[in-house]
Tab-separated table of N, CA, C and O in Angstrom:
chain	number	residue	atom	x	y	z
A	1	MET	N	-5.382	26.334	14.945
A	1	MET	CA	-6.491	26.049	14.812
A	1	MET	C	-6.291	24.695	15.733
A	1	MET	O	-4.600	24.480	16.284
A	2	ALA	N	-7.485	24.357	15.792
A	2	ALA	CA	-7.767	24.624	17.746
A	2	ALA	C	-8.115	22.721	17.887
A	2	ALA	O	-7.698	22.268	16.497
A	3	ARG	N	-6.984	22.012	18.196
A	3	ARG	CA	-6.852	20.557	19.000
A	3	ARG	C	-8.674	19.738	18.897
A	3	ARG	O	-8.925	20.580	19.091
A	4	ASN	N	-8.417	19.172	17.668
A	4	ASN	CA	-9.948	18.137	17.869
A	4	ASN	C	-9.442	17.978	19.803
A	4	ASN	O	-8.481	17.349	20.032
A	5	GLU	N	-11.249	17.135	20.880
A	5	GLU	CA	-10.870	17.252	22.194
A	5	GLU	C	-10.546	15.421	22.252
A	5	GLU	O	-10.323	15.454	23.142
A	6	SER	N	-11.092	15.660	20.718
A	6	SER	CA	-10.850	14.085	21.024
A	6	SER	C	-10.381	12.872	20.512
A	6	SER	O	-10.642	11.830	20.434
A	7	LEU	N	-9.333	13.474	19.832
A	7	LEU	CA	-8.188	12.926	19.872
A	7	LEU	C	-7.112	12.428	20.295
A	7	LEU	O	-7.107	13.091	21.468
A	8	PRO	N	-6.657	11.008	21.092
A	8	PRO	CA	-5.760	11.101	22.414
A	8	PRO	C	-4.483	11.856	21.821
A	8	PRO	O	-3.890	13.434	20.679
A	9	ALA	N	-3.564	12.531	22.545
A	9	ALA	CA	-2.284	13.960	23.128
A	9	ALA	C	-1.694	12.896	22.058
A	9	ALA	O	-0.790	11.412	22.619
A	10	LEU	N	-1.033	14.063	21.269
A	10	LEU	CA	0.684	13.421	20.155
A	10	LEU	C	1.531	14.114	21.307
A	10	LEU	O	1.517	14.150	22.498
A	11	SER	N	2.941	13.942	20.824
A	11	SER	CA	3.841	13.595	22.243
A	11	SER	C	4.197	14.818	21.924
A	11	SER	O	3.248	15.369	20.363
A	12	GLU	N	4.929	15.479	22.253
A	12	GLU	CA	5.694	17.072	21.973
A	12	GLU	C	6.745	17.583	20.515
A	12	GLU	O	5.958	17.868	20.177
A	13	LYS	N	6.794	16.003	20.055
A	13	LYS	CA	7.124	16.011	18.564
A	13	LYS	C	6.621	15.728	17.708
A	13	LYS	O	6.632	15.306	17.019
A	14	GLY	N	4.756	15.461	18.180
A	14	GLY	CA	4.188	14.788	17.297
A	14	GLY	C	4.299	12.828	17.380
A	14	GLY	O	3.453	12.627	16.412
A	15	LEU	N	5.251	12.659	17.696
A	15	LEU	CA	6.213	11.184	17.376
A	15	LEU	C	4.219	9.973	17.582
A	15	LEU	O	3.977	9.928	18.784
A	16	LEU	N	4.647	9.251	17.823
A	16	LEU	CA	4.226	8.005	18.397
A	16	LEU	C	4.350	7.986	19.899
A	16	LEU	O	5.369	7.778	19.976
A	17	THR	N	3.036	7.126	20.225
A	17	THR	CA	3.476	7.327	22.390
A	17	THR	C	2.662	5.964	22.964
A	17	THR	O	1.887	5.582	21.924
A	18	PRO	N	3.040	5.187	23.434
A	18	PRO	CA	1.778	4.393	24.114
A	18	PRO	C	0.192	4.372	23.772
A	18	PRO	O	-0.540	3.695	24.364
A	19	ASP	N	0.336	5.789	24.099
A	19	ASP	CA	-0.918	6.549	24.827
A	19	ASP	C	-2.021	7.319	23.549
A	19	ASP	O	-3.228	6.768	22.970
A	20	ASN	N	-0.870	6.885	21.909
A	20	ASN	CA	-1.584	6.749	20.672
A	20	ASN	C	-1.435	5.804	19.714
A	20	ASN	O	-1.221	6.346	18.317
A	21	CYS	N	-0.858	4.728	20.572
A	21	CYS	CA	-0.773	3.743	19.833
A	21	CYS	C	-0.532	2.679	20.141
A	21	CYS	O	-1.094	2.098	20.928
A	22	VAL	N	-0.807	0.698	19.081
A	22	VAL	CA	-1.163	0.128	18.764
A	22	VAL	C	-0.182	-1.068	18.205
A	22	VAL	O	-0.127	-0.818	16.956
A	23	VAL	N	-0.244	-2.843	19.064
A	23	VAL	CA	0.595	-2.904	18.212
A	23	VAL	C	0.356	-4.401	17.584
A	23	VAL	O	-1.006	-4.925	18.976
A	24	THR	N	-0.484	-4.433	16.753
A	24	THR	CA	-1.973	-5.894	16.280
A	24	THR	C	-1.131	-6.968	15.828
A	24	THR	O	-0.502	-6.950	14.282
A	25	LEU	N	-1.547	-7.855	16.576
A	25	LEU	CA	-0.516	-9.061	15.668
A	25	LEU	C	-1.740	-10.089	15.600
A	25	LEU	O	-2.117	-10.314	16.195
A	26	ILE	N	-1.563	-10.550	14.018
A	26	ILE	CA	-2.875	-11.070	13.160
A	26	ILE	C	-2.221	-12.166	12.990
A	26	ILE	O	-1.695	-12.722	12.036
A	27	ASP	N	-3.311	-13.415	13.840
A	27	ASP	CA	-2.979	-14.769	13.161
A	27	ASP	C	-1.703	-15.644	13.346
A	27	ASP	O	-0.996	-15.898	12.137
A	28	PRO	N	-0.816	-14.903	13.975
A	28	PRO	CA	0.355	-15.775	14.143
A	28	PRO	C	0.561	-18.105	15.047
A	28	PRO	O	0.302	-17.658	15.829
A	29	GLN	N	0.194	-17.938	13.972
A	29	GLN	CA	-0.379	-19.838	14.270
A	29	GLN	C	0.701	-20.710	13.393
A	29	GLN	O	0.238	-19.813	11.927
A	30	PRO	N	0.970	-22.129	13.738
A	30	PRO	CA	1.524	-22.961	12.473
A	30	PRO	C	0.736	-23.114	11.364
A	30	PRO	O	1.545	-22.290	10.609
A	31	GLN	N	-0.375	-22.443	10.419
A	31	GLN	CA	-1.148	-23.088	9.736
A	31	GLN	C	-0.698	-21.551	8.567
A	31	GLN	O	-0.875	-21.464	7.531
A	32	MET	N	-1.213	-20.732	9.644
A	32	MET	CA	-0.502	-18.824	8.159
A	32	MET	C	0.617	-18.797	8.119
A	32	MET	O	1.187	-18.494	6.967
A	33	LEU	N	1.839	-19.220	9.301
A	33	LEU	CA	2.544	-19.379	8.730
A	33	LEU	C	3.460	-20.781	7.374
A	33	LEU	O	4.526	-20.006	6.865
A	34	PHE	N	2.396	-21.517	7.394
A	34	PHE	CA	3.238	-22.585	5.963
A	34	PHE	C	2.503	-21.424	4.480
A	34	PHE	O	3.291	-22.053	4.052
A	35	GLY	N	1.910	-20.746	5.328
A	35	GLY	CA	1.654	-19.620	3.611
A	35	GLY	C	2.583	-18.769	3.835
A	35	GLY	O	2.556	-17.988	2.461
A	36	VAL	N	3.862	-18.646	3.752
A	36	VAL	CA	4.419	-17.874	4.010
A	36	VAL	C	5.720	-18.722	3.218
A	36	VAL	O	6.484	-19.620	3.519
A	37	ALA	N	5.893	-18.077	1.276
A	37	ALA	CA	7.041	-18.771	0.621
A	37	ALA	C	8.088	-17.483	0.771
A	37	ALA	O	9.562	-17.905	-0.449
A	38	ASN	N	8.047	-16.230	0.783
A	38	ASN	CA	8.930	-15.785	0.144
A	38	ASN	C	9.973	-14.553	1.184
A	38	ASN	O	9.690	-13.292	1.697
A	39	PHE	N	9.343	-15.301	2.451
A	39	PHE	CA	10.240	-14.755	3.608
A	39	PHE	C	11.144	-15.960	4.921
A	39	PHE	O	10.394	-17.506	4.412
A	40	ASP	N	12.527	-15.877	4.697
A	40	ASP	CA	12.043	-17.708	6.002
A	40	ASP	C	11.675	-17.195	6.646
A	40	ASP	O	10.903	-15.979	7.869
A	41	ARG	N	10.837	-18.458	7.875
A	41	ARG	CA	9.994	-18.542	8.209
A	41	ARG	C	10.625	-18.287	9.892
A	41	ARG	O	10.067	-17.405	10.433
A	42	GLN	N	11.771	-18.346	10.291
A	42	GLN	CA	11.938	-18.867	11.911
A	42	GLN	C	11.832	-17.113	11.648
A	42	GLN	O	11.932	-16.378	12.474
A	43	ALA	N	12.672	-16.174	10.328
A	43	ALA	CA	12.735	-14.438	11.241
A	43	ALA	C	11.109	-14.413	10.813
A	43	ALA	O	11.458	-13.646	11.766
A	44	VAL	N	10.557	-14.516	10.604
A	44	VAL	CA	8.770	-13.796	10.995
A	44	VAL	C	8.238	-14.467	12.180
A	44	VAL	O	8.259	-13.409	13.061
A	45	ILE	N	8.448	-15.818	13.112
A	45	ILE	CA	8.270	-15.988	14.531
A	45	ILE	C	9.407	-14.976	14.741
A	45	ILE	O	9.402	-14.281	15.597
A	46	ASN	N	10.753	-15.114	14.420
A	46	ASN	CA	11.874	-14.418	14.834
A	46	ASN	C	11.371	-13.020	16.012
A	46	ASN	O	10.989	-11.997	16.554
A	47	ASN	N	10.664	-11.949	14.200
A	47	ASN	CA	10.504	-10.875	14.277
A	47	ASN	C	9.069	-10.106	15.371
A	47	ASN	O	8.911	-9.364	15.393
A	48	ASN	N	8.285	-11.059	15.049
A	48	ASN	CA	6.843	-10.764	15.171
A	48	ASN	C	7.437	-11.367	17.574
A	48	ASN	O	6.666	-10.391	18.136
A	49	VAL	N	8.338	-11.719	17.835
A	49	VAL	CA	8.696	-12.063	19.451
A	49	VAL	C	9.188	-10.800	19.330
A	49	VAL	O	9.271	-10.600	20.378
A	50	ALA	N	9.987	-10.498	18.784
A	50	ALA	CA	10.990	-8.797	18.832
A	50	ALA	C	10.140	-8.095	19.200
A	50	ALA	O	10.193	-7.220	20.531
A	51	LEU	N	9.081	-8.093	18.435
A	51	LEU	CA	7.814	-6.924	18.168
A	51	LEU	C	7.367	-6.624	19.705
A	51	LEU	O	7.381	-6.139	20.510
A	52	ALA	N	6.750	-8.521	19.771
A	52	ALA	CA	5.804	-8.567	20.568
A	52	ALA	C	6.404	-7.208	22.092
A	52	ALA	O	6.353	-7.666	23.108
A	53	LYS	N	8.275	-8.074	22.194
A	53	LYS	CA	8.598	-7.655	23.304
A	53	LYS	C	8.833	-6.398	23.105
A	53	LYS	O	9.167	-5.935	25.086
A	54	ALA	N	9.747	-6.163	22.694
A	54	ALA	CA	9.167	-4.058	22.892
A	54	ALA	C	8.675	-3.580	22.368
A	54	ALA	O	8.094	-2.472	23.992
A	55	ALA	N	7.349	-3.926	22.521
A	55	ALA	CA	6.047	-3.405	23.076
A	55	ALA	C	5.690	-3.848	24.720
A	55	ALA	O	5.452	-2.392	25.331
A	56	ARG	N	6.139	-4.398	25.089
A	56	ARG	CA	5.867	-5.258	26.858
A	56	ARG	C	7.000	-3.917	27.293
A	56	ARG	O	6.497	-3.817	28.381
A	57	VAL	N	7.571	-4.055	27.254
A	57	VAL	CA	8.461	-3.046	27.191
A	57	VAL	C	8.251	-2.304	27.581
A	57	VAL	O	8.885	-0.956	28.042
A	58	PHE	N	8.074	-1.651	26.306
A	58	PHE	CA	8.220	0.565	26.514
A	58	PHE	C	6.352	0.118	27.086
A	58	PHE	O	5.795	1.690	26.166
A	59	GLY	N	5.428	-0.337	26.804
A	59	GLY	CA	4.319	-0.533	27.773
A	59	GLY	C	2.881	0.351	26.115
A	59	GLY	O	2.526	0.551	26.952
A	60	VAL	N	3.806	-0.370	25.895
A	60	VAL	CA	2.313	-0.466	23.957
A	60	VAL	C	1.967	-1.244	24.140
A	60	VAL	O	1.998	-2.465	24.105
A	61	PRO	N	0.581	-0.775	24.401
A	61	PRO	CA	-0.667	-2.025	24.453
A	61	PRO	C	-1.164	-2.825	23.102
A	61	PRO	O	-0.233	-2.098	21.677
A	62	VAL	N	-0.655	-3.669	23.023
A	62	VAL	CA	-0.742	-5.460	21.256
A	62	VAL	C	-2.479	-5.553	21.545
A	62	VAL	O	-2.763	-6.243	22.864
A	63	VAL	N	-2.565	-6.355	20.633
A	63	VAL	CA	-3.830	-6.682	20.372
A	63	VAL	C	-3.561	-7.560	19.877
A	63	VAL	O	-2.233	-7.897	18.860
A	64	LEU	N	-3.672	-9.172	20.273
A	64	LEU	CA	-3.434	-10.421	20.051
A	64	LEU	C	-4.705	-11.709	19.323
A	64	LEU	O	-4.911	-11.564	19.897
A	65	SER	N	-4.854	-11.322	18.422
A	65	SER	CA	-6.075	-12.256	17.263
A	65	SER	C	-5.090	-13.525	16.904
A	65	SER	O	-4.246	-13.944	16.358
A	66	SER	N	-6.324	-14.918	16.280
A	66	SER	CA	-6.335	-15.722	15.908
A	66	SER	C	-7.221	-15.962	15.588
A	66	SER	O	-8.336	-15.727	15.550
A	67	VAL	N	-7.676	-17.824	15.122
A	67	VAL	CA	-8.645	-18.208	13.877
A	67	VAL	C	-8.738	-19.171	14.312
A	67	VAL	O	-7.741	-19.237	13.604
A	68	GLU	N	-9.360	-20.276	13.740
A	68	GLU	CA	-9.937	-22.040	14.171
A	68	GLU	C	-9.054	-22.190	15.197
A	68	GLU	O	-8.124	-22.994	14.112
A	69	THR	N	-8.197	-22.389	16.009
A	69	THR	CA	-7.940	-22.265	16.200
A	69	THR	C	-7.811	-23.980	16.969
A	69	THR	O	-6.054	-24.555	17.404
A	70	LYS	N	-9.418	-23.941	17.250
A	70	LYS	CA	-9.585	-25.776	17.465
A	70	LYS	C	-9.707	-27.129	15.925
A	70	LYS	O	-9.648	-28.265	16.566
A	71	GLY	N	-9.354	-26.136	15.122
A	71	GLY	CA	-9.331	-26.669	14.520
A	71	GLY	C	-8.393	-27.060	12.445
A	71	GLY	O	-8.327	-27.746	12.713
A	72	PHE	N	-7.850	-25.574	12.711
A	72	PHE	CA	-7.481	-25.872	11.291
A	72	PHE	C	-6.391	-25.149	11.246
A	72	PHE	O	-5.004	-24.660	11.038
A	73	SER	N	-6.024	-23.516	11.833
A	73	SER	CA	-5.252	-22.288	12.456
A	73	SER	C	-4.286	-22.882	13.281
A	73	SER	O	-2.766	-22.926	13.075
A	74	GLY	N	-4.610	-23.573	14.266
A	74	GLY	CA	-3.158	-24.309	15.590
A	74	GLY	C	-3.250	-22.866	16.480
A	74	GLY	O	-3.994	-22.311	16.162
A	75	ASN	N	-3.143	-24.095	17.470
A	75	ASN	CA	-2.453	-22.981	18.769
A	75	ASN	C	-1.719	-21.381	17.893
A	75	ASN	O	-0.785	-21.761	17.444
A	76	THR	N	-1.652	-20.098	19.287
A	76	THR	CA	-0.818	-19.133	18.577
A	76	THR	C	0.335	-19.061	19.294
A	76	THR	O	0.654	-20.188	20.242
A	77	TRP	N	1.368	-18.990	18.232
A	77	TRP	CA	3.486	-19.815	18.832
A	77	TRP	C	3.418	-19.206	20.159
A	77	TRP	O	3.231	-18.278	20.602
A	78	PRO	N	3.966	-20.642	21.106
A	78	PRO	CA	4.246	-20.476	21.808
A	78	PRO	C	4.613	-19.572	22.256
A	78	PRO	O	5.201	-18.780	23.948
A	79	GLN	N	5.932	-18.988	21.558
A	79	GLN	CA	7.013	-18.468	22.199
A	79	GLN	C	6.307	-17.313	22.215
A	79	GLN	O	6.616	-15.817	23.004
A	80	LEU	N	4.606	-16.480	21.329
A	80	LEU	CA	5.377	-15.376	21.456
A	80	LEU	C	4.327	-14.912	21.930
A	80	LEU	O	4.002	-14.558	22.763
A	81	LEU	N	3.596	-15.913	23.078
A	81	LEU	CA	2.404	-15.983	23.814
A	81	LEU	C	3.173	-15.305	24.526
A	81	LEU	O	2.512	-14.652	26.042
A	82	ALA	N	3.656	-16.642	25.300
A	82	ALA	CA	5.344	-16.232	26.109
A	82	ALA	C	5.706	-14.621	26.497
A	82	ALA	O	6.390	-14.254	27.265
A	83	ALA	N	5.932	-13.844	25.076
A	83	ALA	CA	6.802	-13.118	25.392
A	83	ALA	C	5.897	-11.495	25.874
A	83	ALA	O	6.015	-10.854	26.324
A	84	HIS	N	4.190	-11.502	26.114
A	84	HIS	CA	3.186	-11.377	26.301
A	84	HIS	C	3.662	-11.793	28.085
A	84	HIS	O	1.733	-11.433	27.978
A	85	GLY	N	3.156	-12.355	28.489
A	85	GLY	CA	2.674	-13.180	29.761
A	85	GLY	C	1.867	-14.102	29.636
A	85	GLY	O	1.119	-14.004	30.818
A	86	ASN	N	1.878	-14.679	28.576
A	86	ASN	CA	0.724	-16.069	28.010
A	86	ASN	C	-0.938	-15.209	28.101
A	86	ASN	O	-1.683	-15.899	28.859
A	87	PRO	N	-1.010	-14.650	27.540
A	87	PRO	CA	-2.332	-13.997	27.152
A	87	PRO	C	-3.525	-15.023	26.737
A	87	PRO	O	-2.778	-15.744	25.539
A	88	ALA	N	-5.036	-14.702	26.812
A	88	ALA	CA	-5.869	-15.789	25.609
A	88	ALA	C	-5.999	-14.417	23.926
A	88	ALA	O	-6.953	-13.855	24.406
A	89	PRO	N	-5.669	-14.489	23.245
A	89	PRO	CA	-5.564	-14.556	21.982
A	89	PRO	C	-7.098	-14.035	22.232
A	89	PRO	O	-7.675	-14.630	22.558
A	90	ILE	N	-7.554	-12.427	21.211
A	90	ILE	CA	-8.966	-13.220	20.318
A	90	ILE	C	-8.939	-14.224	19.578
A	90	ILE	O	-8.566	-13.890	18.431
A	91	GLU	N	-9.758	-14.667	19.956
A	91	GLU	CA	-10.603	-16.087	18.245
A	91	GLU	C	-11.186	-14.851	17.977
A	91	GLU	O	-13.052	-14.520	18.156
A	92	ARG	N	-10.610	-15.222	16.118
A	92	ARG	CA	-12.150	-14.094	15.739
A	92	ARG	C	-13.464	-14.366	15.472
A	92	ARG	O	-12.924	-16.017	14.585
A	93	THR	N	-13.913	-13.854	14.586
A	93	THR	CA	-14.921	-15.342	13.585
A	93	THR	C	-14.311	-15.400	12.286
A	93	THR	O	-14.541	-14.417	12.111
A	94	SER	N	-15.402	-15.952	11.691
A	94	SER	CA	-14.742	-16.282	9.765
A	94	SER	C	-15.832	-16.101	9.315
A	94	SER	O	-15.509	-16.453	8.186
A	95	ASP	N	-17.317	-15.852	9.577
A	95	ASP	CA	-18.219	-15.662	8.473
A	95	ASP	C	-18.147	-14.703	8.165
A	95	ASP	O	-17.770	-14.736	6.109
A	96	ILE	N	-17.048	-13.630	8.108
A	96	ILE	CA	-16.522	-12.377	6.522
A	96	ILE	C	-15.856	-13.308	6.429
A	96	ILE	O	-15.915	-12.660	4.561
A	97	VAL	N	-14.507	-14.213	6.210
A	97	VAL	CA	-13.637	-14.487	5.769
A	97	VAL	C	-14.452	-14.857	4.985
A	97	VAL	O	-13.732	-15.657	3.899
A	98	ARG	N	-14.734	-16.339	6.005
A	98	ARG	CA	-15.261	-17.837	4.259
A	98	ARG	C	-15.912	-17.160	2.721
A	98	ARG	O	-16.312	-17.090	1.680
A	99	THR	N	-16.811	-15.186	2.786
A	99	THR	CA	-17.391	-15.046	2.404
A	99	THR	C	-16.406	-13.761	1.428
A	99	THR	O	-16.345	-13.600	0.279
A	100	HIS	N	-15.431	-13.005	2.179
A	100	HIS	CA	-14.662	-12.486	1.069
A	100	HIS	C	-12.573	-12.544	1.187
A	100	HIS	O	-12.708	-11.458	0.506
A	101	CYS	N	-12.471	-13.221	1.311
A	101	CYS	CA	-11.402	-14.228	0.881
A	101	CYS	C	-10.709	-14.278	0.713
A	101	CYS	O	-9.871	-15.265	1.559
A	102	GLY	N	-11.465	-14.449	-0.127
A	102	GLY	CA	-10.696	-15.861	-1.745
A	102	GLY	C	-10.315	-17.651	-0.921
A	102	GLY	O	-10.155	-17.730	-0.563
A	103	ALA	N	-8.764	-17.606	-1.196
A	103	ALA	CA	-8.118	-18.261	-0.934
A	103	ALA	C	-8.467	-18.379	0.506
A	103	ALA	O	-8.680	-19.860	0.818
A	104	TYR	N	-7.695	-17.624	1.494
A	104	TYR	CA	-8.127	-18.405	2.175
A	104	TYR	C	-9.098	-18.592	3.253
A	104	TYR	O	-9.023	-19.338	3.865
A	105	GLY	N	-10.059	-18.399	3.266
A	105	GLY	CA	-12.332	-17.743	2.737
A	105	GLY	C	-11.735	-20.271	2.944
A	105	GLY	O	-13.030	-20.085	3.643
A	106	VAL	N	-11.784	-20.151	1.374
A	106	VAL	CA	-11.942	-21.278	0.701
A	106	VAL	C	-11.651	-22.575	1.697
A	106	VAL	O	-12.100	-23.908	2.429
A	107	GLY	N	-10.122	-22.260	2.513
A	107	GLY	CA	-9.694	-23.050	2.600
A	107	GLY	C	-10.556	-22.855	4.725
A	107	GLY	O	-10.212	-24.211	5.548
A	108	VAL	N	-10.917	-21.640	4.931
A	108	VAL	CA	-11.728	-22.506	6.767
A	108	VAL	C	-12.286	-22.085	5.746
A	108	VAL	O	-13.630	-23.177	7.563
A	109	GLU	N	-13.580	-22.393	5.139
A	109	GLU	CA	-15.136	-23.080	5.093
A	109	GLU	C	-14.768	-24.623	4.614
A	109	GLU	O	-14.650	-25.414	5.066
A	110	TYR	N	-13.412	-25.170	3.964
A	110	TYR	CA	-12.866	-26.498	3.751
A	110	TYR	C	-13.068	-27.072	5.613
A	110	TYR	O	-13.415	-27.813	5.971
A	111	ALA	N	-12.455	-26.431	6.631
A	111	ALA	CA	-11.946	-26.490	7.841
A	111	ALA	C	-12.604	-26.936	8.841
A	111	ALA	O	-12.788	-27.586	9.267
A	112	TYR	N	-14.115	-26.246	8.627
A	112	TYR	CA	-15.721	-26.332	9.365
A	112	TYR	C	-16.191	-27.212	8.350
A	112	TYR	O	-16.742	-28.048	9.542
A	113	THR	N	-15.862	-28.100	7.236
A	113	THR	CA	-16.438	-28.364	7.121
A	113	THR	C	-16.700	-29.625	7.159
A	113	THR	O	-16.252	-31.302	7.738
A	114	MET	N	-14.980	-30.428	6.846
A	114	MET	CA	-14.052	-30.998	6.427
A	114	MET	C	-13.446	-31.998	8.123
A	114	MET	O	-13.159	-33.340	8.598
A	115	VAL	N	-12.904	-30.954	8.852
A	115	VAL	CA	-12.833	-30.993	9.785
A	115	VAL	C	-13.275	-31.095	11.119
A	115	VAL	O	-13.699	-32.556	12.002
A	116	HIS	N	-14.498	-30.249	11.111
A	116	HIS	CA	-15.512	-29.547	12.282
A	116	HIS	C	-16.502	-30.977	11.854
A	116	HIS	O	-17.296	-30.934	12.630
A	117	GLY	N	-17.082	-31.030	10.163
A	117	GLY	CA	-17.913	-31.725	9.962
A	117	GLY	C	-19.270	-31.222	9.848
A	117	GLY	O	-20.461	-31.283	9.843
A	118	ALA	N	-19.507	-29.432	9.700
A	118	ALA	CA	-20.133	-28.602	9.559
A	118	ALA	C	-20.880	-28.990	8.316
A	118	ALA	O	-20.369	-29.014	7.178
A	119	ALA	N	-22.304	-28.582	7.937
A	119	ALA	CA	-22.299	-28.592	6.710
A	119	ALA	C	-22.389	-27.118	6.072
A	119	ALA	O	-21.925	-26.087	6.187
A	120	PRO	N	-22.041	-27.407	4.962
A	120	PRO	CA	-21.962	-26.275	4.066
A	120	PRO	C	-22.225	-23.963	4.294
A	120	PRO	O	-23.241	-24.748	4.551
A	121	THR	N	-21.544	-23.144	4.456
A	121	THR	CA	-22.541	-22.208	4.002
A	121	THR	C	-22.730	-21.826	2.881
A	121	THR	O	-22.388	-22.623	1.722
A	122	LYS	N	-23.994	-21.799	3.352
A	122	LYS	CA	-25.812	-21.284	2.184
A	122	LYS	C	-25.572	-20.192	2.280
A	122	LYS	O	-25.386	-18.916	3.222
A	123	PHE	N	-25.323	-19.652	1.176
A	123	PHE	CA	-25.116	-17.847	0.151
A	123	PHE	C	-25.923	-18.099	-0.052
A	123	PHE	O	-27.237	-18.872	-0.281
A	124	PRO	N	-26.547	-16.468	-0.022
A	124	PRO	CA	-28.269	-15.869	-0.655
A	124	PRO	C	-27.828	-16.684	-2.126
A	124	PRO	O	-26.280	-16.148	-2.996
A	125	GLU	N	-28.692	-16.492	-2.971
A	125	GLU	CA	-28.849	-16.915	-4.391
A	125	GLU	C	-28.619	-15.818	-5.276
A	125	GLU	O	-29.215	-14.664	-4.860
A	126	TYR	N	-27.090	-15.293	-5.711
A	126	TYR	CA	-27.691	-14.514	-6.720
A	126	TYR	C	-28.516	-14.537	-8.273
A	126	TYR	O	-29.585	-15.628	-8.446
A	127	VAL	N	-29.622	-12.685	-7.652
A	127	VAL	CA	-30.335	-12.933	-8.820
A	127	VAL	C	-30.188	-11.895	-9.090
A	127	VAL	O	-29.343	-10.568	-9.506
A	128	ILE	N	-30.864	-12.614	-10.222
A	128	ILE	CA	-30.021	-11.718	-12.041
A	128	ILE	C	-30.575	-10.379	-11.661
A	128	ILE	O	-32.722	-10.114	-11.696
A	129	PRO	N	-30.308	-8.347	-12.065
A	129	PRO	CA	-30.764	-7.900	-12.092
A	129	PRO	C	-31.451	-7.559	-12.591
A	129	PRO	O	-31.603	-8.197	-13.885
A	130	SER	N	-33.012	-7.212	-12.585
A	130	SER	CA	-33.925	-6.665	-13.561
A	130	SER	C	-34.606	-5.907	-14.946
A	130	SER	O	-33.013	-4.524	-14.033
A	131	SER	N	-33.951	-5.527	-15.968
A	131	SER	CA	-33.587	-4.814	-16.894
A	131	SER	C	-33.796	-3.640	-16.398
A	131	SER	O	-35.878	-3.188	-16.382
A	132	VAL	N	-33.147	-2.398	-17.237
A	132	VAL	CA	-34.463	-1.421	-16.254
A	132	VAL	C	-34.798	-1.010	-17.925
A	132	VAL	O	-34.024	-0.637	-18.973
A	133	SER	N	-35.900	0.312	-18.716
A	133	SER	CA	-36.437	0.518	-18.913
A	133	SER	C	-35.131	2.439	-19.144
A	133	SER	O	-36.059	3.495	-18.286
A	134	HIS	N	-35.256	2.899	-20.460
A	134	HIS	CA	-34.969	4.086	-20.590
A	134	HIS	C	-35.824	5.119	-21.219
A	134	HIS	O	-34.878	5.401	-22.910
A	135	GLU	N	-36.865	5.019	-21.093
A	135	GLU	CA	-37.911	5.458	-22.125
A	135	GLU	C	-37.749	7.281	-21.550
A	135	GLU	O	-37.519	8.221	-20.215
């Protein structure tokens, strides 16, 4: 079977390499950590920082994202930023989050309206589908 040339090359034994993988760290911020109840919060920080340092040592690309840093979720953990050489995290949009992410989406809506003073999000009115004739 011929190898698909559009796929990244794998290591000799088919293992992950810095050329065919990425570490993604999503929302390592104070407000997100407050929601953790099933794991020791300090261990969450330590594990993320250790993963970040290991990725840097092995040259694995890292995507670091955050949401609502200026008003609700807070800045990315400084020890995590330091482990990466203090990059600027990717600030994601939350158009999608407010609509589809349940309680977290409601929290983001709260931040926009109560912290930033923005108008509430306007959703399209639900339209009841017309009945279909089965003739």
